[in-house]
Amino acid sequence: MTAGTGARRRPSFADGHEERLDQRRSVAAVGMAGVAGVSATTAAICLVVELLTGAEEWLSFATTLVLAAALAAGLGLRYRLPPVARTTALLVGVVWSSLLACGLVALPYLVSGLLDPDAAIFEAVAGVTTTSATTVRDPGELGHGLLLWRAASQWTGAAGVVLLVVVALPQLGIGGLDPGGVVTRSARRVAPRASAAIRRLGAVYVGLTVIAGIAYVAVGMPTFEALIHALTTASTGGFSTRAGSLGAFDSAAIEIVAIVVMAAAGTSLPLAWRVVRRREFGALWSSVEFRMYFLVLVVVAVVHLAGNGVDDGVPTGIRQSAFASTSAISTTGFEIQSLAAIDPGAAAILILGMGTGAMAASLSGGFKLVRVMAVYGFVRRELVRQLHPGLKASVRVGRSALSEPMVNRMIGSISLSLGLLVVGALVLSAVDPALDSSTAIIDAVSIAVTSVANAGPADVGGASLSWPAGLGVVGRLTSSALMLVGRVEVTPVLVAAGLTSERLTVLVPRRRPNRQLDR
């Protein structure tokens, strides 16, 4: 028979193995393979640095390199992305990739014996989530490889935020590039395809890092330290090479560079792309979210200045207040003056600013200003409805109107985060023995806020300990969980936990009614 008369096609090898190939499609596995590959590359670079500088921790990076490369190769060869990824698969992939990143980052700390297991976990989570809190009392005692490893963990962690903004958050409508996440007109989708958006926003991030490094060198910072601080400033991470953070340099020029870079890192990446690529500088001020961001920076700086005075002169006082405000709102966490050393009222305002955060789709942590503005619009509308029950009005942020599902998702996200804060503060104050009973609530609340906001540190005046060095094992692990959930977002974590629980129940056979069996 000829082909035109309907001859049967001989089954191929692919036909018989199609089901097996489909079973090897996994978003989570591919994401974990990517994380392992990036970790292996970073470990290789740090290994070379350790060998060139004569440091003694080369074995830690060699071990990490081998394990990460083996994991990347194993997952990369076995799994591939499905043609269409479901939202739940994306969220689960984000969670598992984040957990793997924390585990791989902790390896050099554990293998070298530099930190205890709980401290190593905390340090790794702080790196991946770009939180400036650290268990290393004096980073200056670390080798060049470990310093670069800490900084690289924050820089790659922030790069993961770019992927989160483009790929995962638009599915939730709580801060991605869709109109429901970034509602201002100046921050619409920057490209029709996710791959193009990632390239463009990644270019903005890399460009900011390069500019920061060049600027730090230009104002007198040593080259290696400039590299480290460029990585941790652009990522809003806040790890430093010195125990006194940027204040240890005692340089007004370095502080000014940090202020500019931190403020830029807190700006929406799509808005920054539009300004840089299209030369639409007027788009900055036309964005209602950017105007609110600028206003919050100024207000917090003024409150800080009023609380601490100008004993060292007006220019110095203004610069220190601007630095403290920008560091807090961008959730970078650099210090030139400890929170414990300033006015308690000003410190409380700074912590409140950390919780609020900067613009949506930026590299900073916190709730994000656009969500706070949406909640304010919702509350305002509901109050007006008490006087005019028949009023039909949309919640607005500037000139943009939000649909009810968008508003509900944003309010739900903030509610979940606030619930996480309450639970975390209760656990810290009730369980960790390092917290003194007389100031436990002050310590617990400040630690919980700055953990979820990925800011830190939280040594508020009146607190009884230094965070995280003064915490016990339970406190560090609790703070680590709060930091991770705060960066990944509560919703993906809950979805991943629910899906994992659902899959585990499959292992337990359950009797079903006959009616269901008959179907």
JSON list of N, CA and C in Angstrom, two decimals, residues 442-493:
[
{"chain": "A", "resi": 442, "resn": "ILE", "atom": "N", "xyz": [10.11, 44.37, 72.33]},
{"chain": "A", "resi": 442, "resn": "ILE", "atom": "CA", "xyz": [10.84, 45.31, 71.48]},
{"chain": "A", "resi": 442, "resn": "ILE", "atom": "C", "xyz": [11.78, 44.57, 70.55]},
{"chain": "A", "resi": 443, "resn": "ASP", "atom": "N", "xyz": [12.52, 43.64, 71.12]},
{"chain": "A", "resi": 443, "resn": "ASP", "atom": "CA", "xyz": [13.46, 42.86, 70.32]},
{"chain": "A", "resi": 443, "resn": "ASP", "atom": "C", "xyz": [12.73, 42.04, 69.25]},
{"chain": "A", "resi": 444, "resn": "ALA", "atom": "N", "xyz": [11.69, 41.33, 69.68]},
{"chain": "A", "resi": 444, "resn": "ALA", "atom": "CA", "xyz": [11.02, 40.39, 68.78]},
{"chain": "A", "resi": 444, "resn": "ALA", "atom": "C", "xyz": [10.35, 41.11, 67.61]},
{"chain": "A", "resi": 445, "resn": "VAL", "atom": "N", "xyz": [9.68, 42.22, 67.89]},
{"chain": "A", "resi": 445, "resn": "VAL", "atom": "CA", "xyz": [8.99, 42.93, 66.82]},
{"chain": "A", "resi": 445, "resn": "VAL", "atom": "C", "xyz": [9.99, 43.52, 65.82]},
{"chain": "A", "resi": 446, "resn": "SER", "atom": "N", "xyz": [11.05, 44.15, 66.33]},
{"chain": "A", "resi": 446, "resn": "SER", "atom": "CA", "xyz": [12.03, 44.77, 65.43]},
{"chain": "A", "resi": 446, "resn": "SER", "atom": "C", "xyz": [12.74, 43.71, 64.60]},
{"chain": "A", "resi": 447, "resn": "ILE", "atom": "N", "xyz": [13.06, 42.58, 65.20]},
{"chain": "A", "resi": 447, "resn": "ILE", "atom": "CA", "xyz": [13.72, 41.51, 64.45]},
{"chain": "A", "resi": 447, "resn": "ILE", "atom": "C", "xyz": [12.78, 40.92, 63.40]},
{"chain": "A", "resi": 448, "resn": "ALA", "atom": "N", "xyz": [11.52, 40.72, 63.77]},
{"chain": "A", "resi": 448, "resn": "ALA", "atom": "CA", "xyz": [10.56, 40.16, 62.82]},
{"chain": "A", "resi": 448, "resn": "ALA", "atom": "C", "xyz": [10.35, 41.09, 61.63]},
{"chain": "A", "resi": 449, "resn": "VAL", "atom": "N", "xyz": [10.21, 42.39, 61.89]},
{"chain": "A", "resi": 449, "resn": "VAL", "atom": "CA", "xyz": [9.98, 43.35, 60.81]},
{"chain": "A", "resi": 449, "resn": "VAL", "atom": "C", "xyz": [11.15, 43.38, 59.85]},
{"chain": "A", "resi": 450, "resn": "THR", "atom": "N", "xyz": [12.35, 43.51, 60.39]},
{"chain": "A", "resi": 450, "resn": "THR", "atom": "CA", "xyz": [13.52, 43.63, 59.53]},
{"chain": "A", "resi": 450, "resn": "THR", "atom": "C", "xyz": [13.88, 42.31, 58.86]},
{"chain": "A", "resi": 451, "resn": "SER", "atom": "N", "xyz": [13.46, 41.19, 59.44]},
{"chain": "A", "resi": 451, "resn": "SER", "atom": "CA", "xyz": [13.68, 39.90, 58.78]},
{"chain": "A", "resi": 451, "resn": "SER", "atom": "C", "xyz": [12.76, 39.75, 57.57]},
{"chain": "A", "resi": 452, "resn": "VAL", "atom": "N", "xyz": [11.47, 39.98, 57.77]},
{"chain": "A", "resi": 452, "resn": "VAL", "atom": "CA", "xyz": [10.52, 39.84, 56.67]},
{"chain": "A", "resi": 452, "resn": "VAL", "atom": "C", "xyz": [10.79, 40.88, 55.58]},
{"chain": "A", "resi": 453, "resn": "ALA", "atom": "N", "xyz": [11.23, 42.07, 55.98]},
{"chain": "A", "resi": 453, "resn": "ALA", "atom": "CA", "xyz": [11.53, 43.12, 55.01]},
{"chain": "A", "resi": 453, "resn": "ALA", "atom": "C", "xyz": [12.89, 42.93, 54.34]},
{"chain": "A", "resi": 454, "resn": "ASN", "atom": "N", "xyz": [13.68, 41.94, 54.80]},
{"chain": "A", "resi": 454, "resn": "ASN", "atom": "CA", "xyz": [15.02, 41.69, 54.25]},
{"chain": "A", "resi": 454, "resn": "ASN", "atom": "C", "xyz": [15.89, 42.94, 54.38]},
{"chain": "A", "resi": 455, "resn": "ALA", "atom": "N", "xyz": [15.81, 43.58, 55.53]},
{"chain": "A", "resi": 455, "resn": "ALA", "atom": "CA", "xyz": [16.59, 44.79, 55.77]},
{"chain": "A", "resi": 455, "resn": "ALA", "atom": "C", "xyz": [17.70, 44.49, 56.78]},
{"chain": "A", "resi": 456, "resn": "GLY", "atom": "N", "xyz": [17.39, 44.69, 58.07]},
{"chain": "A", "resi": 456, "resn": "GLY", "atom": "CA", "xyz": [18.37, 44.43, 59.11]},
{"chain": "A", "resi": 456, "resn": "GLY", "atom": "C", "xyz": [19.53, 45.41, 59.05]},
{"chain": "A", "resi": 457, "resn": "PRO", "atom": "N", "xyz": [20.27, 45.56, 60.13]},
{"chain": "A", "resi": 457, "resn": "PRO", "atom": "CA", "xyz": [20.03, 45.01, 61.46]},
{"chain": "A", "resi": 457, "resn": "PRO", "atom": "C", "xyz": [18.98, 45.79, 62.23]},
{"chain": "A", "resi": 458, "resn": "ALA", "atom": "N", "xyz": [18.62, 45.32, 63.42]},
{"chain": "A", "resi": 458, "resn": "ALA", "atom": "CA", "xyz": [17.51, 45.92, 64.16]},
{"chain": "A", "resi": 458, "resn": "ALA", "atom": "C", "xyz": [17.88, 46.22, 65.60]},
{"chain": "A", "resi": 459, "resn": "ASP", "atom": "N", "xyz": [19.06, 46.75, 65.83]},
{"chain": "A", "resi": 459, "resn": "ASP", "atom": "CA", "xyz": [19.50, 47.07, 67.19]},
{"chain": "A", "resi": 459, "resn": "ASP", "atom": "C", "xyz": [18.91, 48.41, 67.63]},
{"chain": "A", "resi": 460, "resn": "VAL", "atom": "N", "xyz": [17.62, 48.41, 67.96]},
{"chain": "A", "resi": 460, "resn": "VAL", "atom": "CA", "xyz": [16.94, 49.62, 68.35]},
{"chain": "A", "resi": 460, "resn": "VAL", "atom": "C", "xyz": [17.32, 50.01, 69.76]},
{"chain": "A", "resi": 461, "resn": "GLY", "atom": "N", "xyz": [17.32, 51.31, 70.04]},
{"chain": "A", "resi": 461, "resn": "GLY", "atom": "CA", "xyz": [17.60, 51.77, 71.39]},
{"chain": "A", "resi": 461, "resn": "GLY", "atom": "C", "xyz": [16.65, 51.14, 72.38]},
{"chain": "A", "resi": 462, "resn": "GLY", "atom": "N", "xyz": [17.16, 50.57, 73.45]},
{"chain": "A", "resi": 462, "resn": "GLY", "atom": "CA", "xyz": [16.33, 49.88, 74.43]},
{"chain": "A", "resi": 462, "resn": "GLY", "atom": "C", "xyz": [16.31, 48.39, 74.25]},
{"chain": "A", "resi": 463, "resn": "ALA", "atom": "N", "xyz": [16.78, 47.89, 73.12]},
{"chain": "A", "resi": 463, "resn": "ALA", "atom": "CA", "xyz": [16.83, 46.45, 72.91]},
{"chain": "A", "resi": 463, "resn": "ALA", "atom": "C", "xyz": [17.94, 45.84, 73.74]},
{"chain": "A", "resi": 464, "resn": "SER", "atom": "N", "xyz": [17.77, 44.57, 74.10]},
{"chain": "A", "resi": 464, "resn": "SER", "atom": "CA", "xyz": [18.69, 43.94, 75.04]},
{"chain": "A", "resi": 464, "resn": "SER", "atom": "C", "xyz": [19.80, 43.15, 74.37]},
{"chain": "A", "resi": 465, "resn": "LEU", "atom": "N", "xyz": [19.78, 43.00, 73.07]},
{"chain": "A", "resi": 465, "resn": "LEU", "atom": "CA", "xyz": [20.80, 42.19, 72.42]},
{"chain": "A", "resi": 465, "resn": "LEU", "atom": "C", "xyz": [21.07, 42.69, 71.02]},
{"chain": "A", "resi": 466, "resn": "SER", "atom": "N", "xyz": [22.16, 42.18, 70.46]},
{"chain": "A", "resi": 466, "resn": "SER", "atom": "CA", "xyz": [22.54, 42.52, 69.10]},
{"chain": "A", "resi": 466, "resn": "SER", "atom": "C", "xyz": [22.05, 41.40, 68.18]},
{"chain": "A", "resi": 467, "resn": "TRP", "atom": "N", "xyz": [21.36, 41.78, 67.10]},
{"chain": "A", "resi": 467, "resn": "TRP", "atom": "CA", "xyz": [20.81, 40.79, 66.19]},
{"chain": "A", "resi": 467, "resn": "TRP", "atom": "C", "xyz": [21.70, 40.69, 64.95]},
{"chain": "A", "resi": 468, "resn": "PRO", "atom": "N", "xyz": [22.08, 39.48, 64.55]},
{"chain": "A", "resi": 468, "resn": "PRO", "atom": "CA", "xyz": [21.67, 38.17, 65.06]},
{"chain": "A", "resi": 468, "resn": "PRO", "atom": "C", "xyz": [22.67, 37.53, 66.00]},
{"chain": "A", "resi": 469, "resn": "ALA", "atom": "N", "xyz": [23.80, 38.22, 66.27]},
{"chain": "A", "resi": 469, "resn": "ALA", "atom": "CA", "xyz": [24.86, 37.58, 67.05]},
{"chain": "A", "resi": 469, "resn": "ALA", "atom": "C", "xyz": [24.37, 37.16, 68.43]},
{"chain": "A", "resi": 470, "resn": "GLY", "atom": "N", "xyz": [23.44, 37.93, 69.03]},
{"chain": "A", "resi": 470, "resn": "GLY", "atom": "CA", "xyz": [22.98, 37.62, 70.37]},
{"chain": "A", "resi": 470, "resn": "GLY", "atom": "C", "xyz": [21.87, 36.59, 70.43]},
{"chain": "A", "resi": 471, "resn": "LEU", "atom": "N", "xyz": [21.33, 36.18, 69.30]},
{"chain": "A", "resi": 471, "resn": "LEU", "atom": "CA", "xyz": [20.24, 35.22, 69.31]},
{"chain": "A", "resi": 471, "resn": "LEU", "atom": "C", "xyz": [20.74, 33.79, 69.53]},
{"chain": "A", "resi": 472, "resn": "GLY", "atom": "N", "xyz": [19.85, 32.95, 70.03]},
{"chain": "A", "resi": 472, "resn": "GLY", "atom": "CA", "xyz": [20.16, 31.54, 70.16]},
{"chain": "A", "resi": 472, "resn": "GLY", "atom": "C", "xyz": [19.84, 30.80, 68.88]},
{"chain": "A", "resi": 473, "resn": "VAL", "atom": "N", "xyz": [19.91, 29.48, 68.93]},
{"chain": "A", "resi": 473, "resn": "VAL", "atom": "CA", "xyz": [19.68, 28.65, 67.75]},
{"chain": "A", "resi": 473, "resn": "VAL", "atom": "C", "xyz": [18.26, 28.84, 67.23]},
{"chain": "A", "resi": 474, "resn": "VAL", "atom": "N", "xyz": [17.27, 28.81, 68.14]},
{"chain": "A", "resi": 474, "resn": "VAL", "atom": "CA", "xyz": [15.88, 28.95, 67.72]},
{"chain": "A", "resi": 474, "resn": "VAL", "atom": "C", "xyz": [15.64, 30.31, 67.08]},
{"chain": "A", "resi": 475, "resn": "GLY", "atom": "N", "xyz": [16.21, 31.35, 67.67]},
{"chain": "A", "resi": 475, "resn": "GLY", "atom": "CA", "xyz": [16.03, 32.68, 67.13]},
{"chain": "A", "resi": 475, "resn": "GLY", "atom": "C", "xyz": [16.63, 32.83, 65.74]},
{"chain": "A", "resi": 476, "resn": "ARG", "atom": "N", "xyz": [17.79, 32.26, 65.53]},
{"chain": "A", "resi": 476, "resn": "ARG", "atom": "CA", "xyz": [18.43, 32.37, 64.21]},
{"chain": "A", "resi": 476, "resn": "ARG", "atom": "C", "xyz": [17.65, 31.60, 63.15]},
{"chain": "A", "resi": 477, "resn": "LEU", "atom": "N", "xyz": [17.20, 30.41, 63.49]},
{"chain": "A", "resi": 477, "resn": "LEU", "atom": "CA", "xyz": [16.45, 29.63, 62.53]},
{"chain": "A", "resi": 477, "resn": "LEU", "atom": "C", "xyz": [15.09, 30.27, 62.23]},
{"chain": "A", "resi": 478, "resn": "THR", "atom": "N", "xyz": [14.46, 30.84, 63.26]},
{"chain": "A", "resi": 478, "resn": "THR", "atom": "CA", "xyz": [13.19, 31.55, 63.03]},
{"chain": "A", "resi": 478, "resn": "THR", "atom": "C", "xyz": [13.40, 32.76, 62.15]},
{"chain": "A", "resi": 479, "resn": "SER", "atom": "N", "xyz": [14.46, 33.53, 62.42]},
{"chain": "A", "resi": 479, "resn": "SER", "atom": "CA", "xyz": [14.77, 34.69, 61.58]},
{"chain": "A", "resi": 479, "resn": "SER", "atom": "C", "xyz": [15.08, 34.27, 60.15]},
{"chain": "A", "resi": 480, "resn": "SER", "atom": "N", "xyz": [15.77, 33.15, 59.99]},
{"chain": "A", "resi": 480, "resn": "SER", "atom": "CA", "xyz": [16.08, 32.65, 58.65]},
{"chain": "A", "resi": 480, "resn": "SER", "atom": "C", "xyz": [14.81, 32.34, 57.88]},
{"chain": "A", "resi": 481, "resn": "ALA", "atom": "N", "xyz": [13.85, 31.67, 58.56]},
{"chain": "A", "resi": 481, "resn": "ALA", "atom": "CA", "xyz": [12.59, 31.35, 57.90]},
{"chain": "A", "resi": 481, "resn": "ALA", "atom": "C", "xyz": [11.84, 32.62, 57.52]},
{"chain": "A", "resi": 482, "resn": "LEU", "atom": "N", "xyz": [11.84, 33.63, 58.40]},
{"chain": "A", "resi": 482, "resn": "LEU", "atom": "CA", "xyz": [11.15, 34.89, 58.10]},
{"chain": "A", "resi": 482, "resn": "LEU", "atom": "C", "xyz": [11.81, 35.60, 56.92]},
{"chain": "A", "resi": 483, "resn": "MET", "atom": "N", "xyz": [13.13, 35.61, 56.86]},
{"chain": "A", "resi": 483, "resn": "MET", "atom": "CA", "xyz": [13.82, 36.24, 55.75]},
{"chain": "A", "resi": 483, "resn": "MET", "atom": "C", "xyz": [13.49, 35.56, 54.42]},
{"chain": "A", "resi": 484, "resn": "LEU", "atom": "N", "xyz": [13.49, 34.24, 54.43]},
{"chain": "A", "resi": 484, "resn": "LEU", "atom": "CA", "xyz": [13.25, 33.50, 53.20]},
{"chain": "A", "resi": 484, "resn": "LEU", "atom": "C", "xyz": [11.83, 33.70, 52.70]},
{"chain": "A", "resi": 485, "resn": "VAL", "atom": "N", "xyz": [10.86, 33.60, 53.60]},
{"chain": "A", "resi": 485, "resn": "VAL", "atom": "CA", "xyz": [9.47, 33.79, 53.21]},
{"chain": "A", "resi": 485, "resn": "VAL", "atom": "C", "xyz": [9.23, 35.24, 52.78]},
{"chain": "A", "resi": 486, "resn": "GLY", "atom": "N", "xyz": [9.88, 36.19, 53.46]},
{"chain": "A", "resi": 486, "resn": "GLY", "atom": "CA", "xyz": [9.72, 37.59, 53.09]},
{"chain": "A", "resi": 486, "resn": "GLY", "atom": "C", "xyz": [10.23, 37.89, 51.70]},
{"chain": "A", "resi": 487, "resn": "ARG", "atom": "N", "xyz": [11.30, 37.26, 51.29]},
{"chain": "A", "resi": 487, "resn": "ARG", "atom": "CA", "xyz": [11.86, 37.52, 49.97]},
{"chain": "A", "resi": 487, "resn": "ARG", "atom": "C", "xyz": [11.11, 36.76, 48.88]},
{"chain": "A", "resi": 488, "resn": "VAL", "atom": "N", "xyz": [10.78, 35.50, 49.13]},
{"chain": "A", "resi": 488, "resn": "VAL", "atom": "CA", "xyz": [10.10, 34.70, 48.12]},
{"chain": "A", "resi": 488, "resn": "VAL", "atom": "C", "xyz": [8.64, 35.10, 47.98]},
{"chain": "A", "resi": 489, "resn": "GLU", "atom": "N", "xyz": [8.05, 35.69, 49.00]},
{"chain": "A", "resi": 489, "resn": "GLU", "atom": "CA", "xyz": [6.64, 36.05, 49.11]},
{"chain": "A", "resi": 489, "resn": "GLU", "atom": "C", "xyz": [5.90, 34.91, 49.82]},
{"chain": "A", "resi": 490, "resn": "VAL", "atom": "N", "xyz": [4.92, 35.30, 50.61]},
{"chain": "A", "resi": 490, "resn": "VAL", "atom": "CA", "xyz": [4.18, 34.32, 51.40]},
{"chain": "A", "resi": 490, "resn": "VAL", "atom": "C", "xyz": [3.36, 33.40, 50.51]},
{"chain": "A", "resi": 491, "resn": "THR", "atom": "N", "xyz": [2.73, 33.95, 49.48]},
{"chain": "A", "resi": 491, "resn": "THR", "atom": "CA", "xyz": [1.83, 33.16, 48.65]},
{"chain": "A", "resi": 491, "resn": "THR", "atom": "C", "xyz": [2.53, 31.97, 47.98]},
{"chain": "A", "resi": 492, "resn": "PRO", "atom": "N", "xyz": [3.68, 32.15, 47.31]},
{"chain": "A", "resi": 492, "resn": "PRO", "atom": "CA", "xyz": [4.35, 30.98, 46.73]},
{"chain": "A", "resi": 492, "resn": "PRO", "atom": "C", "xyz": [4.71, 29.93, 47.77]},
{"chain": "A", "resi": 493, "resn": "VAL", "atom": "N", "xyz": [5.10, 30.36, 48.96]},
{"chain": "A", "resi": 493, "resn": "VAL", "atom": "CA", "xyz": [5.46, 29.39, 50.00]},
{"chain": "A", "resi": 493, "resn": "VAL", "atom": "C", "xyz": [4.24, 28.57, 50.42]}
]
